[in-house]
PDB file of C-alpha atoms and ligand atoms in Angstrom:
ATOM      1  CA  UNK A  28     -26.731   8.201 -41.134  1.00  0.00           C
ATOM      2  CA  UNK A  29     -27.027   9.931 -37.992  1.00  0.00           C
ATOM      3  CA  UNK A  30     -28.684   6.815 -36.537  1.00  0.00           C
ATOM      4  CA  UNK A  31     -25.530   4.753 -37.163  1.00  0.00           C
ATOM      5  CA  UNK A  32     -23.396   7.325 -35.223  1.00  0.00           C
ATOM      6  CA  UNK A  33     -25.825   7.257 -32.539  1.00  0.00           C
ATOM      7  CA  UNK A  34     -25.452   3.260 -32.258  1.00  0.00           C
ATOM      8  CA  UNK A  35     -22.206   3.624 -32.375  1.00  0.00           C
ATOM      9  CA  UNK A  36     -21.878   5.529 -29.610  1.00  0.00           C
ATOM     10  CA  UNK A  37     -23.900   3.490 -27.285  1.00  0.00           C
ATOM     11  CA  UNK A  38     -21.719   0.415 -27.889  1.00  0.00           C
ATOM     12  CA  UNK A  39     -18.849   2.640 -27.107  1.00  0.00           C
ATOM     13  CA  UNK A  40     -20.390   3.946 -24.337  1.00  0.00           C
ATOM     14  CA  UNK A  41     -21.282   0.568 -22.985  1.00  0.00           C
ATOM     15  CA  UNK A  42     -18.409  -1.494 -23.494  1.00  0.00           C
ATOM     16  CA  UNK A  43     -16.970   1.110 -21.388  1.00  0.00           C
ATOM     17  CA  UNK A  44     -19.324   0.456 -18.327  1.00  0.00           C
ATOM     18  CA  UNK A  45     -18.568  -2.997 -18.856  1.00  0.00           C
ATOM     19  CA  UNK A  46     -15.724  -3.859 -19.134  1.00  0.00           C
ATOM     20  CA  UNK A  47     -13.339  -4.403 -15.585  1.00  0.00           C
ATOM     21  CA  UNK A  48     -16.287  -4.097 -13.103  1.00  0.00           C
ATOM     22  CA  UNK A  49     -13.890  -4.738 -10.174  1.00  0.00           C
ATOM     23  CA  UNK A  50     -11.594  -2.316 -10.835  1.00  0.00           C
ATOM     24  CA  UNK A  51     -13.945   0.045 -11.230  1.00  0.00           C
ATOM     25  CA  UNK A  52     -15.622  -0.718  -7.888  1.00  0.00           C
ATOM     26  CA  UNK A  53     -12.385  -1.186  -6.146  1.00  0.00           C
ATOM     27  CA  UNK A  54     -11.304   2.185  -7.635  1.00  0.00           C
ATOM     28  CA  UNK A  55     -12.839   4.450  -4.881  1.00  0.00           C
ATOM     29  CA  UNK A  56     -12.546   2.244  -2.420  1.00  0.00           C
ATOM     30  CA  UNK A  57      -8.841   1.911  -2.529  1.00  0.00           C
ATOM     31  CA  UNK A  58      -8.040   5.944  -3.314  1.00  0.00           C
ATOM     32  CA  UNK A  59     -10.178   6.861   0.021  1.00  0.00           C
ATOM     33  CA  UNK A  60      -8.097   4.325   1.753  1.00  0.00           C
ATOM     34  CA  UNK A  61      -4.858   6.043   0.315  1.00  0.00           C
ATOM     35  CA  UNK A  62      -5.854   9.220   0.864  1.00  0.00           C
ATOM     36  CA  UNK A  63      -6.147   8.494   4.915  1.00  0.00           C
ATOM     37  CA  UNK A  64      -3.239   6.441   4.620  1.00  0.00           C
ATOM     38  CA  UNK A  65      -1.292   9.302   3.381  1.00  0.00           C
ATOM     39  CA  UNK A  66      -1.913  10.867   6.506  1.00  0.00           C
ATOM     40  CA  UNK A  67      -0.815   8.399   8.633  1.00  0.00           C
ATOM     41  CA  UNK A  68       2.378   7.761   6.378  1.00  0.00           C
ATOM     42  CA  UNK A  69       3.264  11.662   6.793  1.00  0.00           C
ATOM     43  CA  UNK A  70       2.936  11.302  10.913  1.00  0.00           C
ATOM     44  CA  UNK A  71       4.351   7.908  11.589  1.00  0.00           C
ATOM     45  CA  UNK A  72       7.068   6.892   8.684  1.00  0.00           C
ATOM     46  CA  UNK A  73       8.162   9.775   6.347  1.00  0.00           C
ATOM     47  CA  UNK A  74      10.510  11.025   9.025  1.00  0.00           C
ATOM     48  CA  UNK A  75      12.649   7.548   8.106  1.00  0.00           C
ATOM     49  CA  UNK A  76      11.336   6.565   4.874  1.00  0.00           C
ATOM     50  CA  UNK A  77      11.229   9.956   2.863  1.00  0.00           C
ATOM     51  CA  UNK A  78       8.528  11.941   1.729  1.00  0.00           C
ATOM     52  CA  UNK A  79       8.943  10.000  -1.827  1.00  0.00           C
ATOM     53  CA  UNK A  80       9.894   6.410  -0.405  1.00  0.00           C
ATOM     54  CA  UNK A  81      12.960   6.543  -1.017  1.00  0.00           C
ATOM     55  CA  UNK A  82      14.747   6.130   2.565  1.00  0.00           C
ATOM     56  CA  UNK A  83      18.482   7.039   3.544  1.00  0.00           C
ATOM     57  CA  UNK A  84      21.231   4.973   2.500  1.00  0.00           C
ATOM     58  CA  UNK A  85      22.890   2.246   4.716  1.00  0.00           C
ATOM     59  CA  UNK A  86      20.330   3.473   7.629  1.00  0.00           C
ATOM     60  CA  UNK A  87      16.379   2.769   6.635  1.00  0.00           C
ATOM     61  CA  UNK A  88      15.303   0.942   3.299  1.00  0.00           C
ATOM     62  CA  UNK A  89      13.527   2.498   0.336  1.00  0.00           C
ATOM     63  CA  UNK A  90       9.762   1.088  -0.001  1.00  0.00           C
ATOM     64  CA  UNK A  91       9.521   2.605  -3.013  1.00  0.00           C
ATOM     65  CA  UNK A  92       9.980  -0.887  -5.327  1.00  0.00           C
ATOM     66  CA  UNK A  93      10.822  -3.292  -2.081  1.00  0.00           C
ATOM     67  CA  UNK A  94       9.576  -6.007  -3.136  1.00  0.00           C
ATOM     68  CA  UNK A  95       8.090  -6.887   0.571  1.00  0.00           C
ATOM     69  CA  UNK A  96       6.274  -3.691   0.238  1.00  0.00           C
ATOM     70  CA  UNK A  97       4.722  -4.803  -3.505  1.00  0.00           C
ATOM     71  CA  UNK A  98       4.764  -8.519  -2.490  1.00  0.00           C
ATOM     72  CA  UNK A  99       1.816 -10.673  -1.606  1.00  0.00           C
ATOM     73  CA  UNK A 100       3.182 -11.428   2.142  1.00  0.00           C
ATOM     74  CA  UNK A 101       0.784  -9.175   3.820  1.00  0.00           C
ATOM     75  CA  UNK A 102       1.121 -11.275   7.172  1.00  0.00           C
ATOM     76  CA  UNK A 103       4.932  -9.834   6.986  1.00  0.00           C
ATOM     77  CA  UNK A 104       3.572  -5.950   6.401  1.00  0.00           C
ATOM     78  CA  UNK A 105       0.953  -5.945   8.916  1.00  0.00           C
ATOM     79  CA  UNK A 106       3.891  -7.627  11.226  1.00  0.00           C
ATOM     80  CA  UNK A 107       6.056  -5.128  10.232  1.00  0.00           C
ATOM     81  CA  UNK A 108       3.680  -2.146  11.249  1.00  0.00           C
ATOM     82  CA  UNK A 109       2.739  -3.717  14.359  1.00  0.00           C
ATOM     83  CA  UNK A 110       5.896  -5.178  15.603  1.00  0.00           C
ATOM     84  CA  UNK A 111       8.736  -3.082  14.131  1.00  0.00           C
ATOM     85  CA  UNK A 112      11.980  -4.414  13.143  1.00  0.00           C
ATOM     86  CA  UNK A 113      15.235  -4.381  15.319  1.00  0.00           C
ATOM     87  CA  UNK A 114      16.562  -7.533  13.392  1.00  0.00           C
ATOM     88  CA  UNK A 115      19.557  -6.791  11.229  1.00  0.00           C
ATOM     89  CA  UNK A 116      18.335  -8.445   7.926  1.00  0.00           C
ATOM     90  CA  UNK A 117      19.091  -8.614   4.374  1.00  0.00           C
ATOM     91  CA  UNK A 118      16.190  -6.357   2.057  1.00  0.00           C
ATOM     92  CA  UNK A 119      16.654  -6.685  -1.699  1.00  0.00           C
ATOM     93  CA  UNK A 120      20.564  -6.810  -0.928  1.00  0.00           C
ATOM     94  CA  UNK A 121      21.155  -4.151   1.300  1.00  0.00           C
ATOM     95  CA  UNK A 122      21.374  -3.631   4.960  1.00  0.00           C
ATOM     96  CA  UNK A 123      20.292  -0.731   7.584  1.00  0.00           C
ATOM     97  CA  UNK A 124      21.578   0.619  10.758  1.00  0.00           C
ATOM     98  CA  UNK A 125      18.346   1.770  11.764  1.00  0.00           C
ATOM     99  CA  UNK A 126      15.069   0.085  14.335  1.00  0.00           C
ATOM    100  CA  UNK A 127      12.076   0.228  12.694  1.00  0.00           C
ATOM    101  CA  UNK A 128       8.983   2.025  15.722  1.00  0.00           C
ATOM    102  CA  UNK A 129       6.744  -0.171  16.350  1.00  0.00           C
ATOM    103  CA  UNK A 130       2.957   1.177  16.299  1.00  0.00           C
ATOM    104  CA  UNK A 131       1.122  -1.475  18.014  1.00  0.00           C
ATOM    105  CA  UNK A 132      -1.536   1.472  18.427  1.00  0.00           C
ATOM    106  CA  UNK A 133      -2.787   1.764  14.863  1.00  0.00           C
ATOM    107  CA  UNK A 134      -6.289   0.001  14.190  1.00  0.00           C
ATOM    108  CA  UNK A 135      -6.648  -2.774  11.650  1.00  0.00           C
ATOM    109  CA  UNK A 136      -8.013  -0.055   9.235  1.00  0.00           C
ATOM    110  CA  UNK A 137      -5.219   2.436   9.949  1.00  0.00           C
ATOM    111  CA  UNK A 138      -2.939  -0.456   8.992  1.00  0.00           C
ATOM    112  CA  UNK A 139      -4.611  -1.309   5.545  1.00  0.00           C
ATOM    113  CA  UNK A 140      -4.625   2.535   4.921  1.00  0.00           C
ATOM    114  CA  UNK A 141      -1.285   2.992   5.345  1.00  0.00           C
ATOM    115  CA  UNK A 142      -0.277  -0.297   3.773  1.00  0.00           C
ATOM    116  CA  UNK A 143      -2.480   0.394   0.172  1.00  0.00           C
ATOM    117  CA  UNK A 144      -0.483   4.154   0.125  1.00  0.00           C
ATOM    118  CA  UNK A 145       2.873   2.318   0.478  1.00  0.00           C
ATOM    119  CA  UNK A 146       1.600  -0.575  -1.807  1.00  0.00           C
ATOM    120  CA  UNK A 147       0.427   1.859  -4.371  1.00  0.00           C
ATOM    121  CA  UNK A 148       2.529   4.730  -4.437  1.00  0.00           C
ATOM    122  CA  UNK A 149       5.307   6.059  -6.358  1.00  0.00           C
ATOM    123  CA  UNK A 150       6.507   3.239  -8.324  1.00  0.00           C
ATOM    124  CA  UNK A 151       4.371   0.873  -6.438  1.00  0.00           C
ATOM    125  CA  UNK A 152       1.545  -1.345  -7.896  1.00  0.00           C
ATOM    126  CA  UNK A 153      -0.321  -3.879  -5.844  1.00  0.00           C
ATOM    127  CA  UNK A 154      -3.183  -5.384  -4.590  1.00  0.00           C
ATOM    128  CA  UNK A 155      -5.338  -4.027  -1.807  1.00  0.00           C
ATOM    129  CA  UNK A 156      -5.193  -4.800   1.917  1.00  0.00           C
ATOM    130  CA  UNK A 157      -8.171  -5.418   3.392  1.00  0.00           C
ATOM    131  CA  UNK A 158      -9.634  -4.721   6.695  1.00  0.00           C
ATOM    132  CA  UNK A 159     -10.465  -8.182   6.853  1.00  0.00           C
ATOM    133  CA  UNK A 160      -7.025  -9.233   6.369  1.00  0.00           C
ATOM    134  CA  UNK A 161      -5.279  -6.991   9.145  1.00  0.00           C
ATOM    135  CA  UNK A 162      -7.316  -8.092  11.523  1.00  0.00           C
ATOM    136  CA  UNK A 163      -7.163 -12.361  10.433  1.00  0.00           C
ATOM    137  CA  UNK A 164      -3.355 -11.572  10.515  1.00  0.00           C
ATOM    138  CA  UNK A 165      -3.355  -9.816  13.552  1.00  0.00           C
ATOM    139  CA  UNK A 166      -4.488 -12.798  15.423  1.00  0.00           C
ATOM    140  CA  UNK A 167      -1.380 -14.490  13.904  1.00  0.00           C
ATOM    141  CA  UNK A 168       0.967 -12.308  15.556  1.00  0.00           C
ATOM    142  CA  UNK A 169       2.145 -12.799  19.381  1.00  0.00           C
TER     143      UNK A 169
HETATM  144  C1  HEC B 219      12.561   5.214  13.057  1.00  0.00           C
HETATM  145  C2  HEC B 219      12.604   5.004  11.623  1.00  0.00           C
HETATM  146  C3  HEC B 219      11.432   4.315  10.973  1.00  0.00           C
HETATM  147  C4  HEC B 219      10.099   4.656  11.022  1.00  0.00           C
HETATM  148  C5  HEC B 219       9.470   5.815  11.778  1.00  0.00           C
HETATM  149  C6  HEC B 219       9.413   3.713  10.193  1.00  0.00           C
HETATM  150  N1  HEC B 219      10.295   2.815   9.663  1.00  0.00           N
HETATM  151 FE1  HEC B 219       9.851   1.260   8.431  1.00  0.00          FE
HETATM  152  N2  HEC B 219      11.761   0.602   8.574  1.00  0.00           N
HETATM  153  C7  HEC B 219      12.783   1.278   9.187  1.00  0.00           C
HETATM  154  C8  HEC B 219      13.974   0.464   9.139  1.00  0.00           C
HETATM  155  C9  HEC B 219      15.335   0.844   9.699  1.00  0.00           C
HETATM  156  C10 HEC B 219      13.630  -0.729   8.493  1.00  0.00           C
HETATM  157  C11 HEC B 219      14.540  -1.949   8.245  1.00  0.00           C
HETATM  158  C12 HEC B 219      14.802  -2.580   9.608  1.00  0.00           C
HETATM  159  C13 HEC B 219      15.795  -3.678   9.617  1.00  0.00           C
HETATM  160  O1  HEC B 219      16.559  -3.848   8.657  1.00  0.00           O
HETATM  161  O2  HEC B 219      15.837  -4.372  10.658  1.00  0.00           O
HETATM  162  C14 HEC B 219      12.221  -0.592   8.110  1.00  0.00           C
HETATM  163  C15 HEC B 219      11.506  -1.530   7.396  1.00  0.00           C
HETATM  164  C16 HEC B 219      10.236  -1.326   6.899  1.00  0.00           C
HETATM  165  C17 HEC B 219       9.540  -2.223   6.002  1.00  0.00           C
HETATM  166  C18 HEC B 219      10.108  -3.487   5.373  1.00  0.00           C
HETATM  167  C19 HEC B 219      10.760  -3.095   4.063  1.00  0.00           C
HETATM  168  C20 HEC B 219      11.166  -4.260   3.207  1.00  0.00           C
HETATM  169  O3  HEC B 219      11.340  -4.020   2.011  1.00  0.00           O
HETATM  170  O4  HEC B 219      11.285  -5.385   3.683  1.00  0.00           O
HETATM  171  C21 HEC B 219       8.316  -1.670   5.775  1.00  0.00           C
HETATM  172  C22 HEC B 219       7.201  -2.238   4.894  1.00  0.00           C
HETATM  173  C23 HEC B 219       8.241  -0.447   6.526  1.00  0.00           C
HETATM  174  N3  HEC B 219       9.423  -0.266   7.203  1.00  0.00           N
HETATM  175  C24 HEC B 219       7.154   0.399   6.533  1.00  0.00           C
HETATM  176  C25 HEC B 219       7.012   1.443   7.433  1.00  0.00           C
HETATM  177  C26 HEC B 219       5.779   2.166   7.641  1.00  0.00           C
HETATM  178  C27 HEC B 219       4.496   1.939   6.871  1.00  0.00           C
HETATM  179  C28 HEC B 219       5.999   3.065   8.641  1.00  0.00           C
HETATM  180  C29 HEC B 219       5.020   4.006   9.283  1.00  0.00           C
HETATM  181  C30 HEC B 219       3.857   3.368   9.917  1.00  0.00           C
HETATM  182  C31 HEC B 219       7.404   2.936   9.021  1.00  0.00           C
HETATM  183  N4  HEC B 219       7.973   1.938   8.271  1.00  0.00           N
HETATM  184  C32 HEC B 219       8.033   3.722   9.974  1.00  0.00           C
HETATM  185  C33 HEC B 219      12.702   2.516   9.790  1.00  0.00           C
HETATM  186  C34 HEC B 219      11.533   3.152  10.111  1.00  0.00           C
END
């Protein structure tokens, strides 16, 4: 008897180890990245956006559930981070008084930091940003 509660266990046990490899690969990878991202986020964009994403009404937009922010455009975000925004434009239906900084200082790994806490915090669920894919978009942007 005890033999078939000791099999049982190891198929337990193992269909635990096996089953969504990536995500349990890309599990550390992505909360390190957060966790310096957080960092940045505190410094360079809580004074606008809120501590909880949440923004200011009429003046800068939440990024908790934007759906740039959760979106696959990452071109846009790392455009965004670099570049700023001074254009008046529509997001999810609103509008805001406010000019995005621009941090054209931030490294290409700063930038995916900061964009995978945004991406996956609060509400937020997406994919991760790359380092590889800051710097094949930075070349994109003039
Ligand atoms: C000085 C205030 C300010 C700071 C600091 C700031 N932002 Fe913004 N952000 C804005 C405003 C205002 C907009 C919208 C601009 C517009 O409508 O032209 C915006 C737009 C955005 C957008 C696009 C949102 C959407 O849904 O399309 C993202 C993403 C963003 N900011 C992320 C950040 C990040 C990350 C940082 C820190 C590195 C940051 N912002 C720092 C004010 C700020």
């Amino acid at each position: 008897m005890k033999y078939f509660y000791f099999l049982g266990l190891i198929v337990v046990l193992s269909s635990a180890f096996v089953s969504s490899p990536v995500t349990n690969q890309s599990q550390p990878i992505i909360k390190a990245s957060m966790d310096r991202g957080k960092i940045i986020y505190l410094q360079r964009c809580m004074a606008c956006h809120q501590v909880d994403g949440s923004g200011g009404p009429r003046l800068n937009p939440p990024l908790d559930g934007a759906s740039t922010v959760k979106g696959n455009d990452k071109l846009k975000l790392v455009r965004i981070i670099i570049k700023g925004m001074t254009e008046r434009v529509e997001i999810d239906g609103e509008y805001y008084d406010n000019n995005m900084s621009a941090n054209p200082d931030l490294t290409d790994t700063q930038i995916a930091d900061v964009l995978n806490y945004i991406r996956n915090s609060w509400g937020n669920k997406a994919s991760i940003v790359t380092i590889a894919e800051v710097k094949a978009a930075r070349t994109k942007i003039k």
